[in-house]
Coordinates of C-alpha atoms in Angstrom, one line a residue:
Chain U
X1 CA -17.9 12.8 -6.1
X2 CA -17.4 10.4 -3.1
X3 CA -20.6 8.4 -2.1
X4 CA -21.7 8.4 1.3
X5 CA -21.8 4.2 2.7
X6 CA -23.9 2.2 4.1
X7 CA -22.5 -0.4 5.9
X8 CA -24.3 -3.5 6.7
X9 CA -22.6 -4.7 10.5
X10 CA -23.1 -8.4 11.7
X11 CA -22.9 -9.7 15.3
X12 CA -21.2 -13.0 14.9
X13 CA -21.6 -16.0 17.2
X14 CA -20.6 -19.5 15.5
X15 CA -20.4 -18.5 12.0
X16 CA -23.9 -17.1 12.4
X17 CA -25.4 -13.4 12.6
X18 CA -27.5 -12.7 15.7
X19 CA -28.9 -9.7 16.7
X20 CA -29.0 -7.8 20.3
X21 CA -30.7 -5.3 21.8
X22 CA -28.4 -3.1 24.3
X23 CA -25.2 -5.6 23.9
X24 CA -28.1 -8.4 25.6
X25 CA -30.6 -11.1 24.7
X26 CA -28.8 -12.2 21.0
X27 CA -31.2 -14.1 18.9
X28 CA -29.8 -16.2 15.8
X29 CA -30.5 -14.6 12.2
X30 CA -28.2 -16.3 9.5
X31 CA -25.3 -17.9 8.4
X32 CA -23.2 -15.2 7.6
X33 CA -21.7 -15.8 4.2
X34 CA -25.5 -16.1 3.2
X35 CA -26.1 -12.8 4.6
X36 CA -23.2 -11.5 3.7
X37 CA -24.1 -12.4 0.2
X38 CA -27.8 -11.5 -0.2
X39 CA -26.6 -7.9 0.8
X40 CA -24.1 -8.0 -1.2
X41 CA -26.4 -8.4 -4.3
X42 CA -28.8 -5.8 -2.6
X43 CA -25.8 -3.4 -3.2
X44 CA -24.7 -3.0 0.2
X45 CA -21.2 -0.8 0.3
X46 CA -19.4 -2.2 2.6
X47 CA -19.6 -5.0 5.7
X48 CA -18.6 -5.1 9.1
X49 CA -18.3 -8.1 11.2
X50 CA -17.7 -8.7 15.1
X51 CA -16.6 -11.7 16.2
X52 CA -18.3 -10.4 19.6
X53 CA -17.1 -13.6 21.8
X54 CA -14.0 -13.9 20.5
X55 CA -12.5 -11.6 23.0
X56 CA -14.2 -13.0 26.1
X57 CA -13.6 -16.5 25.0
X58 CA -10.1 -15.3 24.6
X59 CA -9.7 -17.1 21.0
X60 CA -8.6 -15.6 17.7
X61 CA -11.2 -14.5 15.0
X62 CA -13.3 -16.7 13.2
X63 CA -10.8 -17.0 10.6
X64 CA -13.1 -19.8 8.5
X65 CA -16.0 -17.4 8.1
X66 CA -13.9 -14.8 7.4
X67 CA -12.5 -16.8 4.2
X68 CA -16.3 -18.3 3.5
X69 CA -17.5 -14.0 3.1
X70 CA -14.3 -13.5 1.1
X71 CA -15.4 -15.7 -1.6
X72 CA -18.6 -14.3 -1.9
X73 CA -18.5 -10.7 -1.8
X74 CA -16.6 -8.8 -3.6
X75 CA -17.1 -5.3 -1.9
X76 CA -14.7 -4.6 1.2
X77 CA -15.4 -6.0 4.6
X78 CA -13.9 -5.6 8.3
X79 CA -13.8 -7.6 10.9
X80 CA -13.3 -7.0 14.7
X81 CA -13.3 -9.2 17.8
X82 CA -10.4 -10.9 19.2
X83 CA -7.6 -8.8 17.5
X84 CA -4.5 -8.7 19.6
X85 CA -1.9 -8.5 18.0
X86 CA 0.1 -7.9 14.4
X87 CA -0.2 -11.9 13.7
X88 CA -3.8 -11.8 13.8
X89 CA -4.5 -8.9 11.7
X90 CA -2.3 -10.1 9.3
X91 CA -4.6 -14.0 9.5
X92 CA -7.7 -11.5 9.0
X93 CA -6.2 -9.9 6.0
X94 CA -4.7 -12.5 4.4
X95 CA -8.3 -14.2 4.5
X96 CA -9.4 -11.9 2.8
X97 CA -10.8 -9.0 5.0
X98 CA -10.0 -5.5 3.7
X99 CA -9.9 -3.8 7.4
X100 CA -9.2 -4.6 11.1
X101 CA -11.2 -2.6 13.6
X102 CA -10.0 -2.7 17.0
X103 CA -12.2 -1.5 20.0
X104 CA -11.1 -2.3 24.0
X105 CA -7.7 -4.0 22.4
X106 CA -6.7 -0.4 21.4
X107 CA -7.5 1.0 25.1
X108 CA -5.3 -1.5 26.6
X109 CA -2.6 -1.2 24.0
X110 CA -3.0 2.1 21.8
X111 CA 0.4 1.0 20.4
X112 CA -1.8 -1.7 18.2
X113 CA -3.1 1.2 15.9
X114 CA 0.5 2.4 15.2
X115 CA 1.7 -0.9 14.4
X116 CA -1.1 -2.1 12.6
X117 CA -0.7 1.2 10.4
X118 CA 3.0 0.7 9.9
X119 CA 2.8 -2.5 8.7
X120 CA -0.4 -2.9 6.7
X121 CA -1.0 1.3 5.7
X122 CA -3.7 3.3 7.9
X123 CA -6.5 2.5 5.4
X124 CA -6.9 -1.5 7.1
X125 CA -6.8 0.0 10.6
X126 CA -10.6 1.2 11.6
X127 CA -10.6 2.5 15.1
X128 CA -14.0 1.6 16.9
X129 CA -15.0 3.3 20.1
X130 CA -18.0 2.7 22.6
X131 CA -19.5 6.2 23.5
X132 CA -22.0 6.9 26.2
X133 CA -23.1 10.7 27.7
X134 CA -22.1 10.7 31.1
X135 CA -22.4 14.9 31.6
X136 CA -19.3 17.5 31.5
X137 CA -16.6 17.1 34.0
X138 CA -13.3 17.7 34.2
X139 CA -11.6 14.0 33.1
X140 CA -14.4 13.8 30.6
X141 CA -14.6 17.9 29.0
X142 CA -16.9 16.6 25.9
X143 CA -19.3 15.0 28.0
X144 CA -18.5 11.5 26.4
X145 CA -16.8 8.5 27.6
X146 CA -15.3 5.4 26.4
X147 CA -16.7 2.7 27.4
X148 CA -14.9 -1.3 26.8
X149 CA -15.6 -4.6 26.8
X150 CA -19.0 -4.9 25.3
X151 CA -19.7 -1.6 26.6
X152 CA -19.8 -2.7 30.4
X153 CA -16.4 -0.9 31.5
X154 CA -16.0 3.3 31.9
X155 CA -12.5 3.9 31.1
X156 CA -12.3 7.6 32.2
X157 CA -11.5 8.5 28.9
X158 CA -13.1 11.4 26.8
X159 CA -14.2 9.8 23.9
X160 CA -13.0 13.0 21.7
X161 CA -9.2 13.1 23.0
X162 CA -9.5 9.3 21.8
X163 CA -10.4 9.4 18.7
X164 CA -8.1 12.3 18.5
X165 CA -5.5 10.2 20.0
X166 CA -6.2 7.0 17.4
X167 CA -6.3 9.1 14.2
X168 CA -3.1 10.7 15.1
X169 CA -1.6 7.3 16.1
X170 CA -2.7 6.3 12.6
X171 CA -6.3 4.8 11.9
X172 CA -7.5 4.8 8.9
X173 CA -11.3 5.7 9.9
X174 CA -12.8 6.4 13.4
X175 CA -15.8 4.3 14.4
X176 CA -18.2 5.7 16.7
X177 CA -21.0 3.7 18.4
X178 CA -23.4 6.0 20.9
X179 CA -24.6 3.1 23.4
X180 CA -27.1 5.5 24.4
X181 CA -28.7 5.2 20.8
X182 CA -27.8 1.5 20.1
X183 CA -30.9 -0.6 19.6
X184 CA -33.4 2.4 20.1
X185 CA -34.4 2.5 16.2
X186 CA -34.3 6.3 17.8
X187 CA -32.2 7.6 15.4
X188 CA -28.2 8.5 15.4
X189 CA -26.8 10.8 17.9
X190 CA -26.3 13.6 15.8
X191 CA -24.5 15.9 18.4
X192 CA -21.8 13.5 18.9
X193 CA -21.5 12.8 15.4
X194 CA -20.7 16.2 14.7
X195 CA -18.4 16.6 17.5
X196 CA -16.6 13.4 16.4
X197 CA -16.5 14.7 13.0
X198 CA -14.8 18.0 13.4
X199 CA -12.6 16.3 16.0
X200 CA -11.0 13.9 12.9
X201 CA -9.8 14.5 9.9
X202 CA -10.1 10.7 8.8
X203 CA -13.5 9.4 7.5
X204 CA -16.2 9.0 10.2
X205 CA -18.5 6.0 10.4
X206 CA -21.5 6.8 12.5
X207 CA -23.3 3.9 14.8
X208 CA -26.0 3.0 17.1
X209 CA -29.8 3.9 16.9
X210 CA -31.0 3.8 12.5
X211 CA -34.0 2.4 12.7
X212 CA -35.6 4.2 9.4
X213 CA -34.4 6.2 6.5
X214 CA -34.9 9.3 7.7
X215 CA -32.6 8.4 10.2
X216 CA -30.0 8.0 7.4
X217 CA -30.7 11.3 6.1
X218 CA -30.9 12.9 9.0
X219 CA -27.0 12.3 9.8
X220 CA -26.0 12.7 6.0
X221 CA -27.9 16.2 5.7
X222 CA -26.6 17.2 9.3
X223 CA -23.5 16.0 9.8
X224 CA -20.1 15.1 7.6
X225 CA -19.9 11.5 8.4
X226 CA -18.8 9.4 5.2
X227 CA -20.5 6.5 6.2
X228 CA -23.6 4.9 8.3
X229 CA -23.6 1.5 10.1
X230 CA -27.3 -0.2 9.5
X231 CA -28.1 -3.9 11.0
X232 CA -31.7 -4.1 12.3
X233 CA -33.8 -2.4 9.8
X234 CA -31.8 -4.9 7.3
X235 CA -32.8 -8.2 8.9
X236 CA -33.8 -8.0 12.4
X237 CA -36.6 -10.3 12.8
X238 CA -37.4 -8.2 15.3
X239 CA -38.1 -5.3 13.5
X240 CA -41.7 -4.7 12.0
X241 CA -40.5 -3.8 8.7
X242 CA -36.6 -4.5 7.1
X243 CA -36.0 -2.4 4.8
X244 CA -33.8 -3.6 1.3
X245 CA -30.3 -1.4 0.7
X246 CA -31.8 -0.3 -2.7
X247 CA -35.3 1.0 -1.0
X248 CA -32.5 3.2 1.4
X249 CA -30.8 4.4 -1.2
X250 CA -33.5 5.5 -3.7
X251 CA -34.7 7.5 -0.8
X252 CA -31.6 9.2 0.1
X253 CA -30.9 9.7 -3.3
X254 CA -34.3 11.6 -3.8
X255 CA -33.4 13.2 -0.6
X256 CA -29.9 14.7 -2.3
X257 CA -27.6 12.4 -0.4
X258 CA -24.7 10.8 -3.3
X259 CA -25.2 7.3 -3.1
X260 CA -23.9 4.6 -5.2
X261 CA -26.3 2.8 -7.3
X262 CA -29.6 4.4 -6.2
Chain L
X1 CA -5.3 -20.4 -22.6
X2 CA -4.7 -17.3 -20.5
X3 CA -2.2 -18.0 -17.6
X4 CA -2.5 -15.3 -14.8
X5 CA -0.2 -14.6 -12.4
X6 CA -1.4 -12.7 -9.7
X7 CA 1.9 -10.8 -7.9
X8 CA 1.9 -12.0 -4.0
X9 CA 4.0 -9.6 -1.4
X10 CA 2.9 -9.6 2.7
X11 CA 1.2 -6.3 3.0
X12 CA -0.6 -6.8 -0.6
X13 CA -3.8 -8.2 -0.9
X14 CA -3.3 -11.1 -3.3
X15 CA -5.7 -13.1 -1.8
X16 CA -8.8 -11.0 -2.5
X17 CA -8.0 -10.4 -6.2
X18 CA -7.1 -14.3 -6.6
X19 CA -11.2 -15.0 -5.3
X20 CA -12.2 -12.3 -7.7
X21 CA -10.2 -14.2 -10.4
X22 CA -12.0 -17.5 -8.9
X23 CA -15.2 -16.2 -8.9
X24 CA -14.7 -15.4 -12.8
X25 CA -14.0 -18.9 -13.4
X26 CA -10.6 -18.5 -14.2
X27 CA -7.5 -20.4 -12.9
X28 CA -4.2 -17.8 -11.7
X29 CA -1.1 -18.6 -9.8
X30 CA 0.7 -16.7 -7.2
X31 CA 3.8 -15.2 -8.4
X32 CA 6.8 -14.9 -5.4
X33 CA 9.8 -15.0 -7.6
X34 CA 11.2 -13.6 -10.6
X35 CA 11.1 -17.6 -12.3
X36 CA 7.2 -16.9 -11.5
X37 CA 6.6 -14.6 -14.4
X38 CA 7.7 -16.6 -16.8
X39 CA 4.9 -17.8 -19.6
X40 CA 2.6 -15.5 -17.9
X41 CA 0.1 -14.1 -20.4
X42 CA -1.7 -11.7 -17.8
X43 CA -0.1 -10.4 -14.4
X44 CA -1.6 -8.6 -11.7
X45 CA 0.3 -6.9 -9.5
X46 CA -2.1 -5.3 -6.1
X47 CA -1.4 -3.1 -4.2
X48 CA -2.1 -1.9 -1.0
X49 CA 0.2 -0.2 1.8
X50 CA 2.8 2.5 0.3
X51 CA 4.5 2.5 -2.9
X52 CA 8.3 2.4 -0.7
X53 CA 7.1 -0.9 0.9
X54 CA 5.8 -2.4 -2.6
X55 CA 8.7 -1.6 -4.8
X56 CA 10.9 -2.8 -1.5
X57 CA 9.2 -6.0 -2.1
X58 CA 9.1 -6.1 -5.2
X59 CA 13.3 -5.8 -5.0
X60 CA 13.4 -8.5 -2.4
X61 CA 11.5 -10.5 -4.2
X62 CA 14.0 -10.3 -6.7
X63 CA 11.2 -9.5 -9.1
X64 CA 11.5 -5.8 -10.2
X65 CA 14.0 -7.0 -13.4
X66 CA 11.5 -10.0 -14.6
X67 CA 8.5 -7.6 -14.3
X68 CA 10.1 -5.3 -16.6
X69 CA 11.0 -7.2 -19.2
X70 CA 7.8 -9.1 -19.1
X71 CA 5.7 -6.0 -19.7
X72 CA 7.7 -3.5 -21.4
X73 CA 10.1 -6.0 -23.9
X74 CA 7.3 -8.9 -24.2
X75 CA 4.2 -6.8 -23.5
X76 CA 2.6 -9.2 -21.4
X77 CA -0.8 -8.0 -20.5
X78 CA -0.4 -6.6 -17.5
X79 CA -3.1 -4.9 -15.1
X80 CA -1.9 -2.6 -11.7
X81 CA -4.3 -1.7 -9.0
X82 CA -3.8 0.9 -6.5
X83 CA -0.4 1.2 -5.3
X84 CA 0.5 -1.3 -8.2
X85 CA -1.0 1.9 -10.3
X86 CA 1.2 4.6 -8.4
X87 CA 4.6 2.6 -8.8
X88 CA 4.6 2.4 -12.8
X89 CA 5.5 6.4 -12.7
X90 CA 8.5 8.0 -12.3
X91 CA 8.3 9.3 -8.8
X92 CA 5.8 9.4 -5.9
X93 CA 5.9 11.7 -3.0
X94 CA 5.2 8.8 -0.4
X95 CA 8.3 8.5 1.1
X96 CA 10.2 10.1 -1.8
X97 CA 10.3 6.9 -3.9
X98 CA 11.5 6.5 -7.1
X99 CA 9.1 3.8 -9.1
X100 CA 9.7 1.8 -11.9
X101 CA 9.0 4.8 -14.6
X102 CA 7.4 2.8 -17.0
X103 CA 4.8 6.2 -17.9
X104 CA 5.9 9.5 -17.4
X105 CA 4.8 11.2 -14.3
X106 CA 4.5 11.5 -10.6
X107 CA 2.2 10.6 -7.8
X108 CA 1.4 13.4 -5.5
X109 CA -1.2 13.9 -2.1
X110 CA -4.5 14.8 -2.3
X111 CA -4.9 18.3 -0.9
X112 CA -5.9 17.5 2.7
X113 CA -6.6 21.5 3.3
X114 CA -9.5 20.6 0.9
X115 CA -10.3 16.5 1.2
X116 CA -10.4 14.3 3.9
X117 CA -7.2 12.4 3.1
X118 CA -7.5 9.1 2.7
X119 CA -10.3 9.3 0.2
X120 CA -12.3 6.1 1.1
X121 CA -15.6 4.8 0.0
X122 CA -17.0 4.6 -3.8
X123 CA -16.7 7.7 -6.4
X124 CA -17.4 7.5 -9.6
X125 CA -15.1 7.3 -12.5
X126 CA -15.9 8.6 -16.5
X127 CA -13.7 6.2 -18.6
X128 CA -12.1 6.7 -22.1
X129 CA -13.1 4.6 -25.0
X130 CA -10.1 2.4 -25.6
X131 CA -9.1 -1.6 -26.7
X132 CA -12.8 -2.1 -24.8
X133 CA -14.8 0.6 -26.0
X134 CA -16.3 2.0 -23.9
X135 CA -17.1 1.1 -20.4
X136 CA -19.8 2.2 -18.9
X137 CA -19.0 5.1 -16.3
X138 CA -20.0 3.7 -12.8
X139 CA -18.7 3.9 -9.2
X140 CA -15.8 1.9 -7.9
X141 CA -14.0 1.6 -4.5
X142 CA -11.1 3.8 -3.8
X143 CA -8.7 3.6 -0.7
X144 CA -6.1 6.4 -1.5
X145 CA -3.8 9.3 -0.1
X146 CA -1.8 9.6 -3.0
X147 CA -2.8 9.9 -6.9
X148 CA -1.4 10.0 -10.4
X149 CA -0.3 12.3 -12.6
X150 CA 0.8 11.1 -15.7
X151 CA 2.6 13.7 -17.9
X152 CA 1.2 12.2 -21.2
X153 CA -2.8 12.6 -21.1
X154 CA -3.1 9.8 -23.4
X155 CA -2.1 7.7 -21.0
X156 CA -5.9 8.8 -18.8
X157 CA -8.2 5.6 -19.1
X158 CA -10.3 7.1 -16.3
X159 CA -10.7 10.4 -14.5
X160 CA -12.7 10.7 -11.1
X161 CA -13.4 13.8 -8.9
X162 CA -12.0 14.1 -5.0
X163 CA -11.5 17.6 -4.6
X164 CA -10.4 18.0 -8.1
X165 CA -10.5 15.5 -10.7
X166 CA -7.6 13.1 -10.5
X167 CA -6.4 9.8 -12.6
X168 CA -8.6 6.9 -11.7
X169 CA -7.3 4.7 -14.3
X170 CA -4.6 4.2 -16.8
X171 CA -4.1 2.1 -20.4
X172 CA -1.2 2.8 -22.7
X173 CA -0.5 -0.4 -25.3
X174 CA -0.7 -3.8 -22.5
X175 CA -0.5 -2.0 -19.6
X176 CA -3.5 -1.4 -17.4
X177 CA -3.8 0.0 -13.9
X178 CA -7.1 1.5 -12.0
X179 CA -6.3 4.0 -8.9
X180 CA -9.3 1.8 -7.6
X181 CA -10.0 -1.9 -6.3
X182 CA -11.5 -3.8 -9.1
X183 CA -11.6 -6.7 -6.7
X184 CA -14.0 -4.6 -4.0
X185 CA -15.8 -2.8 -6.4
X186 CA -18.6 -5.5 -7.1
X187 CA -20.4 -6.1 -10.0
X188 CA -18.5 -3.1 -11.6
X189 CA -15.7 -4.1 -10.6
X190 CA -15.9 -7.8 -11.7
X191 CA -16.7 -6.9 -15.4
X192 CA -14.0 -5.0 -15.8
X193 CA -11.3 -7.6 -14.2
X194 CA -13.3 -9.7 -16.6
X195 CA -12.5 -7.3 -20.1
X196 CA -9.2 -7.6 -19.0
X197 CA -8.5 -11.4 -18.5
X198 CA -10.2 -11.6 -21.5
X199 CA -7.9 -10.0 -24.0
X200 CA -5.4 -11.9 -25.7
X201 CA -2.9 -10.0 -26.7
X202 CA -0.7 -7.0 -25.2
X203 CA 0.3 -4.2 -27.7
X204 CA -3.0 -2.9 -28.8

């Protein structure tokens, strides 16, 4: 039986984590291959990383840190930030990064999932999307927007027709991040998890708001999403308590949820 | 002295097994040309993206001949992941290819009426006792549309469960594959890349 994930996501500035609160105010953590590898050995499934000023710096991905995590860890990882084209997925794969997630680049160019599938397979090709609740209308049925660029810009895009849209065109796995929930520690937003769920037939990654493990178990029991992105209960210094990936998983695995290694 | 060769095309990921191999303390080369595999004692061919695409590569690389006479006539030790799994059957379904057929069988979809196709994340796998004895049953990493279905069940190392249980690794005299990425399944992982740079000869 398939495990559900928890995926350990990193903000990266400089080779270092930081964390923010609402896309704002970063604060430096850790270098991220020492992260990288103390989760790692807390039997974290997966990583993500975002290069998150690559794209406004207009620079390719931190292709050395990419290669100093590869070394380490030997569970997959993705990184995102700065993707534009086929030439620099391929620089992030061959360093040793197991997917690409592309966010804003696939709203400007949608064509960058297609080729990224065609010439890598769909599995390295993570769609990532920006959601926030801006009420039922008629451009936006569900509700839900996509929102770009560190989650500044409204597209005018229904954030269910896009995922739609990106699965068909060929990702691998749908990311979706409510901005509403993000930093909150409130919890994940449950009803647009399950709409993004039944929307896709490609795994689901569920972001924005875990702040405790009954957060975690809340979107495993009530919703289908295969996997869960943590980052400030892990090591936010900001947090009152950061909890270890084996604490989370003995309690989801007393709680019913299939985890690996519990 | 082992001598690895670890088989590099574009879309593989040849990088990621050769830190694995690192990390293990072992020394391997990158293999891009038939002359590559020779003297090899262990070769590892990865795999990711679609079996057409690898055994295209594996013809332009002018490499399918060499690998077969390495493993089948001087039973090199050799160890397949993923796609490098799917292409040692007869046939698979992705994209209608015919494989190298060095084990009887096919590769064939998961049943996406009843799975969310890929399957991607860890599952656990039940081996076989075999040449290691037997390794401990754990969860690895699978990325995978497509599965095995070798006509010979002798040839079942591993079975795991996605739907229905399916092939999640394979052993028949030197030749080794997993459905799964030793190289991103951790500590698990890791010991059994280990078992298998460890043995010395092919044939048992």
């Amino acid at each position: 039986m398939l495990t559900k994930r928890l995926i350990a996501c990193f903000d990266i500035i400089g080779g270092r984590v930081t964390k923010a609160v609402k896309f704002e105010d970063n604060i430096d953590v850790a270098p991220a291959d020492e992260l990288a590898d103390t989760m790692y050995k807390d039997r974290i499934d997966e990583l993500v990383f975002y290069d998150i000023t690559a794209s406004s710096e207009r620079r390719q991905i931190d292709i050395e840190t990419v290669k100093r995590v590869a070394k380490r860890v030997f569970i997959p990882f993705t990184v995102g930030g700065g993707i534009k084209n086929l030439d620099d997925m391929y620089e992030a794969l061959k360093a040793g990064a197991e997917k690409i997630s592309v966010d804003s680049m696939a709203v400007r160019n949608p064509q960058i999932i297609a080729d990224g599938a065609k010439a890598f397979g769909s599995q390295c090709v993570v769609l990532s999307t920006q959601v926030k609740r801006v009420g039922v209308s008629e451009q936006i049925p569900s509700g839900f927007e996509v929102f770009i660029d560190g989650a500044r810009v409204a597209t005018g895009m229904d954030a269910l027709e896009w995922i739609k849209r990106g699965a068909g065109l060929g990702a691998g796995e749908v990311c979706v991040n409510s901005i509403d929930n993000d930093g909150t520690l409130s919890g994940y937003d449950l009803e647009l998890m399950k709409l993004a769920e039944a929307a896709v037939s490609v795994p689901l990654i569920a972001s924005g708001g875990a702040g405790t493990p009954e957060h975690l178990k809340a979107l495993f029991k009530e919703t289908e999403a295969q996997a869960a992105i943590i980052s400030s209960m892990l090591y936010s210094p900001r947090m009152p308590k950061n909890y270890t990936v084996r604490e989370l998983k003995k309690y989801l695995a007393d709680n019913g949820v299939p985890v690996r290694h519990a | 002295m082992a001598d690895i060769r670890i088989i590099d095309y574009k879309a593989g990921n040849a990088p990621s097994v050769m830190h694995a191999v690192d990390h293990l303390g072992c020394e391997a080369a990158f293999a891009r040309t038939a002359g590559d595999l020779s003297g090899a004692s262990h070769i590892i061919l990865p795999g990711v993206g679609s079996a057409r695409a690898t055994m295209k590569s594996l013809a332009q690389m002018g490499m399918t001949e060499a690998l077969t006479e390495a493993v089948l006539r001087k039973k090199t030790l050799f160890l397949g992941i993923c796609v490098g799994m799917q292409i040692l059957f007869e046939h698979s379904e992705e994209g209608n290819t015919h494989c190298l057929g060095w084990l009887a069988g096919k590769v064939v979809k998961f049943d996406a009426a009843k799975v969310r196709v890929p399957q991607m994340g860890w599952n656990r796998v039940w081996f076989a006792e075999n040449v290691f004895g037997k390794v401990p049953d754990d969860c690895f990493y699978f990325v995978n549309s497509y599965h095995a279905k070798p006509k010979d069940r002798a040839d079942i190392w591993g079975t795991a469960s996605y739907g229905a249980e399916f092939t999640a690794a394979i052993h028949r005299d030197n030749i080794y594959a997993t459905q799964f990425h030793v190289e991103k399944s951790g500590e698990a992982g890791l010991g059994l890349l280990k078992r298998f740079l460890d043995l010395r000869t092919g044939g048992q």
